[in-house]
Coordinates of C-alpha atoms in Angstrom, one line a residue:
M1 CA 18.1 -7.0 -49.5
Q2 CA 19.5 -5.9 -46.1
S3 CA 17.9 -7.6 -43.2
A4 CA 16.3 -5.8 -40.3
V5 CA 19.0 -7.2 -38.0
D6 CA 21.7 -5.5 -40.1
L7 CA 20.3 -2.1 -39.2
S8 CA 21.9 -2.3 -35.8
R9 CA 25.4 -2.8 -37.1
P10 CA 28.1 0.0 -37.2
G11 CA 27.6 0.6 -40.9
L12 CA 24.3 2.4 -40.5
P13 CA 23.1 5.0 -43.0
A14 CA 23.5 8.6 -41.9
G15 CA 19.7 9.0 -41.3
L16 CA 19.6 5.9 -39.0
K17 CA 22.7 7.0 -37.1
A18 CA 21.0 10.4 -36.5
G19 CA 17.9 8.6 -35.3
H20 CA 20.1 6.6 -32.9
G21 CA 21.6 9.7 -31.6
T22 CA 18.2 11.3 -31.1
R23 CA 17.1 8.2 -29.2
R24 CA 20.1 8.6 -26.9
R25 CA 19.2 12.3 -26.3
S26 CA 15.6 11.2 -25.5
L27 CA 16.9 8.6 -23.0
S28 CA 19.0 11.4 -21.4
W29 CA 15.9 13.5 -20.9
I30 CA 13.9 10.6 -19.5
L31 CA 16.8 9.8 -17.1
I32 CA 17.0 13.4 -16.0
A33 CA 13.2 13.4 -15.3
A34 CA 13.5 10.1 -13.4
T35 CA 16.4 11.6 -11.3
L36 CA 14.4 14.7 -10.5
V37 CA 11.4 12.7 -9.4
S38 CA 13.7 10.5 -7.2
L39 CA 15.3 13.5 -5.6
L40 CA 11.8 15.0 -4.8
A41 CA 10.8 11.6 -3.3
L42 CA 13.7 12.0 -0.8
L43 CA 12.4 15.4 0.2
P44 CA 10.6 14.2 3.4
L45 CA 13.6 12.2 4.5
A46 CA 15.9 15.1 3.9
F47 CA 13.5 17.3 5.9
I48 CA 13.8 15.0 8.9
V49 CA 17.6 15.1 8.8
W50 CA 17.6 18.9 8.3
V51 CA 15.2 19.5 11.2
A52 CA 17.3 17.3 13.5
V53 CA 20.4 19.3 12.6
Q54 CA 18.7 22.6 13.0
T55 CA 17.2 21.7 16.3
G56 CA 20.6 20.9 17.9
W57 CA 21.7 17.9 19.9
E58 CA 20.7 19.2 23.3
T59 CA 17.2 20.1 22.3
A60 CA 16.7 17.1 20.1
S61 CA 18.0 14.7 22.8
A62 CA 15.7 16.3 25.4
L63 CA 12.7 15.9 23.1
V64 CA 13.5 12.3 22.1
F65 CA 14.8 10.9 25.3
R66 CA 11.8 11.6 27.5
P67 CA 9.2 9.4 29.2
R68 CA 6.5 10.2 26.7
V69 CA 8.5 9.0 23.8
G70 CA 9.4 5.8 25.7
E71 CA 5.7 5.1 26.3
L72 CA 4.9 5.6 22.6
L73 CA 7.8 3.4 21.6
V74 CA 6.6 0.6 24.0
N75 CA 3.1 0.9 22.6
T76 CA 4.4 0.7 19.0
V77 CA 6.7 -2.3 19.6
L78 CA 4.0 -4.2 21.5
L79 CA 1.5 -3.4 18.7
V80 CA 3.7 -4.6 15.9
A81 CA 5.1 -7.5 17.9
M82 CA 1.6 -8.8 18.6
A83 CA -0.4 -7.9 15.5
V84 CA 2.0 -9.0 12.9
P85 CA 2.5 -12.6 14.1
I86 CA -1.2 -13.1 14.7
S87 CA -1.8 -11.8 11.1
I88 CA 0.8 -14.3 9.8
V89 CA -0.8 -17.3 11.5
L90 CA -4.3 -16.3 10.5
S91 CA -3.3 -15.6 6.9
V92 CA -1.3 -18.8 6.4
T93 CA -4.1 -20.9 7.9
L94 CA -6.8 -19.2 5.7
A95 CA -4.6 -19.4 2.6
W96 CA -4.0 -23.2 3.2
L97 CA -7.7 -23.9 3.8
T98 CA -8.9 -22.0 0.7
E99 CA -6.1 -23.1 -1.6
R100 CA -5.0 -26.6 -0.5
S101 CA -8.0 -28.2 1.2
D102 CA -11.5 -29.3 0.1
L103 CA -13.1 -26.6 2.3
P104 CA -16.7 -26.2 1.1
G105 CA -17.1 -22.8 -0.6
A106 CA -13.4 -22.2 -0.8
R107 CA -13.7 -19.5 -3.6
L108 CA -16.2 -17.6 -1.5
W109 CA -14.1 -17.7 1.6
A110 CA -11.1 -16.7 -0.4
W111 CA -12.9 -13.6 -1.7
L112 CA -14.2 -12.8 1.8
S113 CA -10.6 -13.0 3.1
V114 CA -9.6 -10.2 0.7
A115 CA -12.7 -8.1 1.0
P116 CA -11.7 -6.3 4.3
L117 CA -9.3 -4.3 2.2
A118 CA -12.3 -2.4 0.9
I119 CA -13.0 -1.0 4.4
P120 CA -10.8 1.8 5.6
A121 CA -9.0 1.0 8.9
F122 CA -10.7 3.9 10.7
V123 CA -14.1 2.6 9.6
H124 CA -13.2 -0.8 11.1
S125 CA -12.4 1.0 14.4
Y126 CA -15.6 3.1 14.1
A127 CA -17.7 0.0 13.7
W128 CA -16.1 -1.8 16.7
V129 CA -16.3 1.2 19.0
S130 CA -20.0 1.6 18.0
L131 CA -20.6 -2.0 18.9
V132 CA -18.4 -2.2 22.0
P133 CA -18.0 1.4 23.4
G134 CA -15.6 0.2 26.1
L135 CA -13.1 -1.2 23.5
H136 CA -9.9 0.6 24.2
G137 CA -6.2 0.1 24.7
L138 CA -3.5 -2.3 23.3
W139 CA -5.6 -5.4 22.9
A140 CA -8.3 -3.4 21.1
G141 CA -5.6 -2.1 18.8
V142 CA -4.3 -5.5 18.1
L143 CA -7.8 -6.9 17.4
V144 CA -8.9 -4.2 15.0
S145 CA -5.4 -4.0 13.3
V146 CA -5.4 -7.7 12.5
L147 CA -8.9 -7.6 11.1
A148 CA -8.2 -4.5 9.0
Y149 CA -4.8 -5.5 7.7
F150 CA -4.5 -9.3 7.5
P151 CA -5.5 -9.4 3.8
F152 CA -2.2 -7.7 3.0
L153 CA -0.6 -11.0 4.1
Y154 CA -3.3 -13.3 2.8
L155 CA -3.1 -12.2 -0.8
P156 CA 0.7 -12.9 -1.4
I157 CA 0.6 -16.1 0.7
A158 CA -2.4 -17.5 -1.2
A159 CA -0.8 -16.5 -4.5
A160 CA 2.5 -18.2 -3.5
L161 CA 0.6 -21.4 -2.5
R162 CA -1.0 -21.5 -5.9
R163 CA 2.4 -21.4 -7.7
L164 CA 4.2 -24.0 -5.7
D165 CA 5.4 -27.1 -7.5
P166 CA 3.6 -30.1 -5.9
A167 CA 6.4 -32.4 -7.0
L168 CA 8.6 -31.1 -4.1
E169 CA 6.0 -32.1 -1.5
D170 CA 5.5 -35.5 -3.2
A171 CA 9.2 -36.1 -3.0
A172 CA 9.2 -35.2 0.7
A173 CA 6.3 -37.4 1.4
A174 CA 8.0 -40.3 -0.5
L175 CA 10.9 -39.9 1.9
G176 CA 8.6 -40.7 4.8
L177 CA 7.7 -37.2 6.1
G178 CA 4.2 -36.7 7.5
P179 CA 1.8 -34.0 6.3
W180 CA 2.8 -31.6 9.1
R181 CA 6.6 -32.1 8.6
V182 CA 6.1 -31.7 4.8
F183 CA 4.4 -28.4 5.4
A184 CA 7.0 -27.2 7.9
R185 CA 10.0 -28.3 5.9
V186 CA 8.9 -27.8 2.3
V187 CA 5.9 -25.5 2.0
L188 CA 6.6 -23.0 4.7
P189 CA 10.1 -22.1 3.7
Q190 CA 8.9 -21.4 0.1
L191 CA 6.4 -18.9 1.6
R192 CA 9.1 -16.9 3.3
L193 CA 9.2 -14.1 0.7
A194 CA 5.4 -13.7 0.7
I195 CA 5.3 -13.7 4.5
C196 CA 8.2 -11.2 4.8
G197 CA 6.7 -8.8 2.2
G198 CA 3.2 -9.0 3.6
S199 CA 4.5 -8.5 7.2
L200 CA 6.5 -5.5 6.1
L201 CA 3.4 -4.0 4.5
V202 CA 1.3 -4.6 7.6
G203 CA 4.0 -3.3 9.9
L204 CA 4.3 0.0 7.9
H205 CA 0.6 0.4 8.0
L206 CA 0.5 0.0 11.7
L207 CA 3.1 2.7 12.1
A208 CA 1.3 5.1 9.8
E209 CA -2.3 4.6 10.9
Y210 CA -4.0 7.4 12.8
G211 CA -7.8 7.2 12.7
L212 CA -8.0 3.6 13.9
Y213 CA -6.1 4.2 17.1
V214 CA -7.8 7.5 17.9
F215 CA -11.1 5.7 18.1
I216 CA -9.9 3.2 20.5
R217 CA -7.8 5.7 22.5
F218 CA -4.5 4.0 21.9
D219 CA -1.5 6.3 21.6
T220 CA 1.0 5.7 18.9
F221 CA 3.7 7.9 17.3
T222 CA 1.3 9.0 14.5
T223 CA -1.5 10.0 16.9
A224 CA 1.0 11.9 19.1
I225 CA 2.5 13.7 16.1
V226 CA -0.9 14.9 14.9
D227 CA -1.9 16.0 18.4
Q228 CA 1.4 17.8 18.8
F229 CA 1.0 19.5 15.4
Q230 CA -2.6 20.6 16.2
S231 CA -1.5 22.1 19.6
T232 CA 1.8 23.7 18.7
F233 CA 1.5 24.0 14.9
N234 CA 4.7 22.2 13.7
G235 CA 6.8 22.7 16.8
P236 CA 10.2 20.9 17.3
A237 CA 8.4 18.2 19.4
A238 CA 6.3 17.0 16.5
N239 CA 9.3 17.0 14.2
M240 CA 11.4 14.9 16.6
L241 CA 8.5 12.4 17.1
A242 CA 8.5 12.2 13.3
A243 CA 12.2 11.4 13.3
V244 CA 11.7 8.6 15.8
L245 CA 8.8 7.2 13.6
V246 CA 10.9 7.3 10.5
T247 CA 13.6 5.4 12.4
C248 CA 11.1 2.7 13.3
C249 CA 10.1 2.4 9.6
F250 CA 13.7 1.8 8.7
V251 CA 14.2 -0.7 11.5
L252 CA 11.2 -2.6 10.0
L253 CA 12.8 -2.5 6.5
A254 CA 16.1 -3.8 7.9
L255 CA 14.4 -6.6 9.8
E256 CA 12.5 -7.7 6.7
V257 CA 15.8 -7.8 4.7
L258 CA 17.5 -9.9 7.5
V259 CA 14.6 -12.3 7.9
R260 CA 14.1 -12.7 4.1
G261 CA 17.6 -13.9 3.6
E262 CA 19.3 -14.6 0.3
E263 CA 18.0 -18.2 -0.4
R264 CA 17.2 -19.2 -3.9
Y265 CA 13.4 -19.7 -4.5
A266 CA 13.4 -20.3 -8.2
R267 CA 14.0 -23.5 -10.1
V268 CA 15.1 -24.4 -13.6
G269 CA 12.2 -25.8 -15.6
S270 CA 8.5 -25.4 -15.3
G271 CA 7.9 -28.0 -12.6
A272 CA 5.0 -30.4 -12.5
A273 CA 2.3 -29.6 -15.0
R274 CA -0.5 -30.2 -12.6
Q275 CA -2.2 -28.7 -9.6
Q276 CA -1.7 -29.8 -6.0
Q277 CA -4.3 -32.3 -4.9
R278 CA -6.4 -30.8 -2.2
T279 CA -6.3 -32.3 1.3
R280 CA -9.5 -33.9 2.5
L281 CA -10.6 -32.4 5.8
G282 CA -13.0 -35.2 6.7
R283 CA -14.3 -34.9 10.3
V284 CA -12.7 -31.6 11.0
T285 CA -14.5 -29.9 8.1
L286 CA -17.0 -28.1 10.3
A287 CA -14.2 -27.0 12.7
C288 CA -12.1 -25.7 9.8
L289 CA -15.2 -23.8 8.4
A290 CA -15.4 -22.0 11.7
L291 CA -12.2 -20.0 11.1
P292 CA -13.0 -18.3 7.8
A293 CA -16.6 -17.8 9.0
I294 CA -15.6 -16.2 12.3
T295 CA -13.0 -14.1 10.5
A296 CA -15.5 -12.9 7.9
L297 CA -18.0 -12.2 10.6
L298 CA -15.6 -10.0 12.6
S299 CA -13.8 -8.3 9.7
L300 CA -16.9 -7.8 7.4
G301 CA -20.0 -8.5 9.4
V302 CA -19.3 -6.1 12.2
P303 CA -18.6 -3.1 9.9
F304 CA -21.5 -3.7 7.5
V305 CA -23.9 -4.4 10.3
T306 CA -22.8 -1.3 12.2
I307 CA -23.0 0.9 9.2
G308 CA -26.4 -0.5 8.3
R309 CA -27.6 -0.1 11.9
W310 CA -26.6 3.6 12.0
L311 CA -28.1 4.2 8.5
I312 CA -31.4 2.8 9.7
A313 CA -31.3 4.7 13.0
G314 CA -30.5 8.0 11.2
G315 CA -33.2 7.5 8.5
T316 CA -33.3 9.8 5.5
D317 CA -32.2 12.8 7.6
V318 CA -28.5 11.6 7.5
W319 CA -28.5 11.6 3.8
R320 CA -27.7 15.3 3.3
L321 CA -27.3 15.1 -0.4
D322 CA -25.8 18.6 -0.8
E323 CA -23.0 17.9 1.7
I324 CA -22.5 14.3 0.5
G325 CA -22.4 15.4 -3.2
L326 CA -19.8 18.1 -2.4
A327 CA -17.7 15.7 -0.4
L328 CA -17.9 13.0 -3.1
G329 CA -17.1 15.5 -5.8
Q330 CA -14.0 16.9 -3.9
T331 CA -12.9 13.3 -3.2
L332 CA -13.1 12.2 -6.8
F333 CA -11.4 15.4 -8.0
L334 CA -8.4 14.9 -5.6
A335 CA -8.3 11.2 -6.2
V336 CA -8.2 11.6 -10.0
G337 CA -5.8 14.5 -9.9
G338 CA -3.4 12.8 -7.4
A339 CA -3.6 9.5 -9.3
L340 CA -2.8 11.3 -12.6
L341 CA 0.1 13.2 -11.2
A342 CA 1.5 10.1 -9.5
T343 CA 1.3 8.1 -12.7
I344 CA 3.0 10.8 -14.8
A345 CA 5.7 11.2 -12.2
A346 CA 6.3 7.4 -12.1
M347 CA 6.5 7.0 -15.9
P348 CA 10.1 8.1 -16.4
M349 CA 11.4 5.9 -13.6
A350 CA 9.3 2.9 -14.8
W351 CA 10.6 3.3 -18.4
V352 CA 14.3 3.6 -17.2
S353 CA 14.0 0.6 -14.9
I354 CA 12.9 -1.6 -17.8
R355 CA 14.7 -0.1 -20.8
A356 CA 18.0 1.0 -19.2
P357 CA 18.6 -1.2 -16.1
G358 CA 21.8 -0.6 -14.1
P359 CA 23.3 0.5 -10.8
L360 CA 22.1 4.1 -11.2
Q361 CA 18.6 2.8 -12.1
R362 CA 18.5 0.6 -9.0
L363 CA 19.6 3.6 -6.8
L364 CA 17.0 5.9 -8.2
E365 CA 14.3 3.3 -8.0
G366 CA 15.1 2.7 -4.3
C367 CA 14.6 6.4 -3.6
N368 CA 11.1 6.1 -5.0
Y369 CA 10.3 3.1 -2.7
I370 CA 11.7 4.8 0.4
V371 CA 9.1 7.5 0.3
G372 CA 6.4 4.7 0.2
S373 CA 7.6 3.5 3.6
L374 CA 7.2 6.9 5.2
P375 CA 3.9 7.6 7.0
G376 CA 1.6 10.2 5.5
V377 CA 1.9 12.3 8.6
V378 CA 5.7 12.6 8.1
I379 CA 5.3 13.6 4.5
A380 CA 2.6 16.1 5.4
L381 CA 4.7 17.6 8.2
A382 CA 7.6 18.0 5.9
L383 CA 5.6 19.8 3.3
V384 CA 3.9 22.0 5.9
T385 CA 7.4 23.1 7.2
I386 CA 8.8 23.7 3.7
T387 CA 5.8 25.7 2.5
V388 CA 5.6 27.8 5.7
R389 CA 9.3 28.6 5.9
I390 CA 10.2 28.8 2.2
A391 CA 7.2 28.9 -0.1
M392 CA 4.4 30.4 2.0
P393 CA 2.1 31.0 -1.0
L394 CA 1.9 27.2 -1.6
Y395 CA 0.8 26.5 2.0
Q396 CA -2.6 24.6 2.0
T397 CA -3.0 24.9 -1.8
L398 CA -4.2 22.4 -4.3
F399 CA -0.7 22.0 -5.7
T400 CA 0.7 21.0 -2.3
I401 CA -1.9 18.4 -1.5
L402 CA -1.6 16.8 -5.0
F403 CA 2.2 16.9 -4.6
A404 CA 1.9 15.1 -1.3
Y405 CA -0.4 12.4 -2.8
A406 CA 2.0 11.9 -5.6
L407 CA 4.9 11.3 -3.2
M408 CA 2.9 9.1 -0.9
F409 CA 1.5 6.8 -3.6
L410 CA 4.4 6.9 -6.1
P411 CA 5.3 3.2 -5.5
R412 CA 1.8 2.0 -6.3
A413 CA 1.9 3.7 -9.7
L414 CA 5.5 2.7 -10.3
I415 CA 4.9 -1.0 -9.7
S416 CA 1.9 -1.2 -12.0
L417 CA 3.7 0.8 -14.8
R418 CA 6.8 -1.4 -14.6
A419 CA 4.8 -4.5 -15.1
S420 CA 3.0 -3.1 -18.2
I421 CA 6.1 -1.5 -19.8
A422 CA 8.0 -4.8 -19.4
Q423 CA 5.3 -6.5 -21.6
A424 CA 5.6 -3.9 -24.3
P425 CA 8.3 -5.0 -26.8
V426 CA 11.1 -2.5 -27.2
E427 CA 11.3 -3.4 -30.9
L428 CA 8.1 -1.5 -31.5
E429 CA 9.7 1.7 -30.3
R430 CA 12.7 1.1 -32.6
A431 CA 10.5 0.4 -35.5
A432 CA 8.5 3.6 -35.0
S433 CA 11.7 5.6 -34.7
S434 CA 13.1 4.0 -37.9
L435 CA 9.9 5.1 -39.7
G436 CA 10.8 8.7 -39.0
R437 CA 8.8 9.4 -35.8
P438 CA 10.5 11.6 -33.1
P439 CA 11.5 9.5 -30.1
L440 CA 8.8 11.0 -27.8
R441 CA 6.1 10.4 -30.4
A442 CA 7.5 6.8 -31.0
L443 CA 7.3 6.2 -27.3
W444 CA 3.8 7.6 -27.0
S445 CA 2.5 5.6 -30.0
T446 CA 3.9 2.3 -28.9
T447 CA 5.0 1.7 -25.3
I448 CA 2.7 4.2 -23.5
R449 CA -0.3 3.0 -25.4
L450 CA 0.4 -0.6 -24.7
S451 CA 1.0 0.1 -21.1
A452 CA -2.2 2.0 -20.7
P453 CA -4.0 -0.9 -18.9
G454 CA -1.3 -1.1 -16.3
A455 CA -1.3 2.7 -15.9
A456 CA -5.0 2.6 -15.4
A457 CA -4.6 -0.1 -12.7
G458 CA -1.9 1.9 -11.0
M459 CA -4.1 5.0 -11.1
A460 CA -7.0 3.1 -9.6
L461 CA -4.7 1.9 -6.7
V462 CA -3.5 5.4 -6.1
A463 CA -7.1 6.8 -6.2
L464 CA -8.2 4.2 -3.7
G465 CA -5.4 5.3 -1.3
I466 CA -6.3 8.9 -1.8
T467 CA -10.0 8.3 -1.1
N468 CA -9.2 6.7 2.3
E469 CA -6.3 9.1 3.2
L470 CA -7.0 11.2 6.3
T471 CA -4.0 12.7 8.1
A472 CA -2.2 14.3 5.1
T473 CA -5.5 15.6 3.8
Q474 CA -6.3 17.2 7.1
M475 CA -2.9 18.9 7.4
L476 CA -2.5 20.0 3.8
A477 CA -5.9 20.4 2.1
P478 CA -7.0 24.0 1.2
N479 CA -9.5 25.7 3.5
G480 CA -13.0 24.6 2.7
T481 CA -11.9 21.1 1.5
R482 CA -14.2 18.3 2.9
T483 CA -13.6 14.9 1.4
L484 CA -15.5 11.8 2.3
A485 CA -12.9 10.8 4.9
M486 CA -12.8 14.3 6.4
A487 CA -16.6 14.4 6.6
F488 CA -16.7 11.0 8.2
W489 CA -14.0 12.0 10.7
S490 CA -15.8 15.2 11.6
Y491 CA -19.1 13.6 12.4
S492 CA -17.6 10.6 14.2
G493 CA -15.5 13.0 16.2
E494 CA -18.7 14.6 17.4
I495 CA -20.0 11.1 18.3
D496 CA -22.7 11.6 15.6
Y497 CA -22.2 8.1 14.3
A498 CA -25.5 8.1 12.3
S499 CA -24.4 11.1 10.3
A500 CA -21.0 9.5 9.7
A501 CA -22.5 6.3 8.4
P502 CA -23.4 7.5 4.8
Y503 CA -19.8 8.6 4.2
A504 CA -18.4 5.2 5.5
F505 CA -20.9 3.4 3.2
I506 CA -19.8 5.4 0.1
M507 CA -16.1 4.8 0.8
V508 CA -16.7 1.1 1.1
A509 CA -18.9 1.0 -2.0
M510 CA -16.2 2.8 -4.0
S511 CA -13.4 0.5 -2.8
L512 CA -15.1 -2.9 -3.2
P513 CA -14.8 -3.1 -7.1
L514 CA -11.1 -2.4 -6.9
T515 CA -10.6 -5.0 -4.2
W516 CA -12.4 -7.5 -6.4
L517 CA -10.0 -6.6 -9.3
L518 CA -7.0 -7.2 -7.0
Y519 CA -8.4 -10.6 -6.1
V520 CA -9.0 -11.5 -9.7
Q521 CA -5.5 -10.3 -10.7
S522 CA -3.9 -12.4 -8.0
K523 CA -5.7 -15.5 -9.4
R524 CA -4.7 -14.7 -13.0
M525 CA -1.0 -14.5 -11.9
A526 CA -1.2 -18.1 -10.9
G527 CA -3.0 -19.1 -14.1
R528 CA -6.3 -19.7 -12.4

């Protein structure tokens, strides 16, 4: 009897050869779909280049090389240069305390260090401005930015600490190095990838954020672009500011690559089959407890207390159930629609990256990640210009806003799908094809079904991003659209903080379960 392995040899029966050819044609169609999605992902970047060419050097240089742009650039550089290092120090310290020390209640403090992700950045700013009305300027921006975004660094650093081999530290200690030198020479270098990745994520969020800095009256490129768009409706000045902002994003990407380096971080073998012994804090326990406690108080206590205070002050009158129900319904509709579209768009690329890796696959996949580094205001500005000049009937339509969401959050869906497809054995697809199922049906009945949990996780991440998205929704949503974020922004812009509080509360309540899932998943990755 012929073995299953022999079926892959050249002497295949005619029916199996035909099935092999059909599978190749199926791969071609999937590759074409992945290429099309990747080209669409480059649309905002191509728009920036096209606008710069159309504007002309004289006009473009006059709009870029002017004092206002210099002020915005100084603000941006100072913001990133101050907020990112502070976030790194805070996150590394918190991660070490919760993962490597005998800090009382370490699990609780670890969760509280992740929980600020559930609070939109502009809600953080709203809470602080409500508490301290005079909080404005650069230092206010740095404070609120660190509190809102440090969990993006804490999560990967804590996960990396859990996976480190304790034998390396034991060997360094046996050579006579003290605890601080062991940490500096052994532990910290192994955290470089986590620190670089988290820092890049924080930096890109700082460049893209709008609502946070409007509240504290701190001008950045994003706030200036939106102001310019609202005053001149997509004039050359807004487009040139967007070009400078995109340049800043690529500078951050290049810096991350340079700092990350090409050192090897893997080892052959499984390492020591034990967990690192936790350091005893002893007399400094109370002092060490102060850091996570103060961080939780500032990043969680202030927003929750502020929202609760305004809810109590507003009473039942602020719960306008008809308005809230409409905003909630529109938010859920856009979140589910955008998440579904982003997941479908990411599926061909995710499949190709796992089943057919190669130079072309890496190039196409890079195109998908580039769009994730672009601020939402740039993507929205590109789609506004394209629809107004080329496809006017699509301007401010449901299709345009869902398309924008799919572009903005494509990397979130792609990362989750890749991980799930990688865990689905390709042999199941081949077995289904050998039983006579067409390639697409074989793909659907095996890989797609097995990757459903990852697809659901990716959709949840995309939906969370859409729920808290503000600038793109304001610029692209159809007339009459009023999401939770838009309603919150409208009331808070009128200094009616009590009426804005229910919308902030609902956004946080919707985000907390997903944040908990992210925390649990990070623990599972380390086998905890």
